Amino acid sequence: MDVTEPAIHLVGMSPVIPAVTGYFAREGVGRAMWRSPYAPLLGRLVAAIVWGCGGLASLTALGIPAAIIVPIAATVATVVGLTLAIIFAGGLIRPAPVAGSRAGVPVGG
């Protein structure tokens, strides 16, 4: 049994299932973390991971060997992860203000 075989059976060789699952995962994370300013970003990240896993399972279902898919997926995940880590560590992305806060409103306004 190949490592990705359960994923292929889960996806059912249909790209619609991971697409819908990613959408609902994004919405679920957004609702679960509704107070956090990072909720939309984390929701999109979870959705992208689900979509990526579905894409990998679909490529495996098409017969592309895992020896080709896995290194490419690992490279993409590493580049994206390191880029996000550098951006957050450097302070280039700040949390969005919480809805209803008066941050950014001039005094006397």
C-alpha positions in Angstrom: 0.0 0.0 0.0 1.3 3.4 -1.0 1.5 6.2 1.6 -0.9 8.4 -0.4 -3.4 5.7 -1.2 -5.8 6.6 1.7 -5.7 10.2 0.6 -6.8 9.1 -2.9 -9.7 7.1 -1.5 -10.6 10.0 0.7 -10.6 12.5 -2.2 -12.4 10.0 -4.4 -10.4 11.4 -7.4 -12.6 14.5 -7.5 -11.1 17.9 -7.0 -14.5 19.2 -5.7 -14.2 17.5 -2.3 -10.9 19.2 -1.2 -12.2 22.5 -2.6 -15.3 22.4 -0.5 -13.5 21.0 2.5 -11.0 23.9 2.3 -13.7 26.5 2.1 -15.5 25.1 5.1 -12.2 24.8 7.0 -11.5 28.5 6.3 -15.0 29.4 7.5 -14.7 27.2 10.6 -11.3 28.7 11.6 -12.7 32.2 11.1 -15.7 31.5 13.3 -13.7 29.7 16.0 -11.2 32.6 16.3 -13.5 35.5 15.6 -11.9 37.7 18.1 -8.4 37.3 16.8 -7.1 39.7 14.2 -5.2 36.8 12.7 -8.4 34.7 12.1 -8.7 35.5 8.3 -5.0 34.8 7.7 -5.1 31.5 9.6 -8.3 30.5 7.9 -6.7 31.1 4.5 -3.6 29.1 5.5 -5.7 26.2 6.6 -7.7 26.3 3.4 -4.5 26.4 1.3 -3.1 23.4 3.2 -6.3 21.4 2.5 -6.3 22.5 -1.1 -2.7 21.5 -1.5 -3.2 18.1 0.0 -6.2 17.6 -2.3 -4.1 18.6 -5.3 -1.3 16.2 -4.3 -3.8 13.4 -3.9 -5.3 14.2 -7.3 -1.8 14.2 -9.0 -1.1 10.8 -7.4 -4.4 9.6 -8.7 -3.4 10.7 -12.2 -0.3 8.4 -11.9 2.4 11.0 -11.3 4.9 9.2 -9.0 5.4 10.4 -5.4 9.1 10.7 -6.1 8.3 13.7 -8.2 5.4 15.2 -6.2 6.8 15.1 -2.7 10.1 17.1 -3.3 8.2 19.8 -5.1 5.5 20.0 -2.4 8.2 20.1 0.3 10.0 22.9 -1.5 6.8 25.0 -1.9 5.9 24.5 1.8 9.3 25.4 2.9 9.5 28.6 0.9 6.0 29.7 1.9 6.7 28.9 5.6 10.0 30.6 5.7 8.6 33.7 3.9 5.8 34.0 6.4 8.1 33.5 9.3 10.5 36.3 8.1 7.5 38.6 7.4 6.0 38.1 10.9 9.4 38.2 12.6 10.3 41.4 10.8 7.1 43.1 11.8 6.0 43.7 8.2 2.5 42.3 9.0 0.7 43.7 12.0 -2.5 42.4 13.4 -5.6 44.1 12.1 -7.4 46.2 14.6 -10.3 44.4 16.3 -13.7 45.5 15.1 -15.1 48.2 17.3 -11.8 49.4 18.7 -11.0 53.1 18.5 -7.4 52.5 17.3 -6.6 54.9 14.5 -9.5 57.3 15.4 -8.2 60.8 16.0 -8.7 62.2 19.5 -11.8 64.3 19.7 -13.4 62.5 16.7 
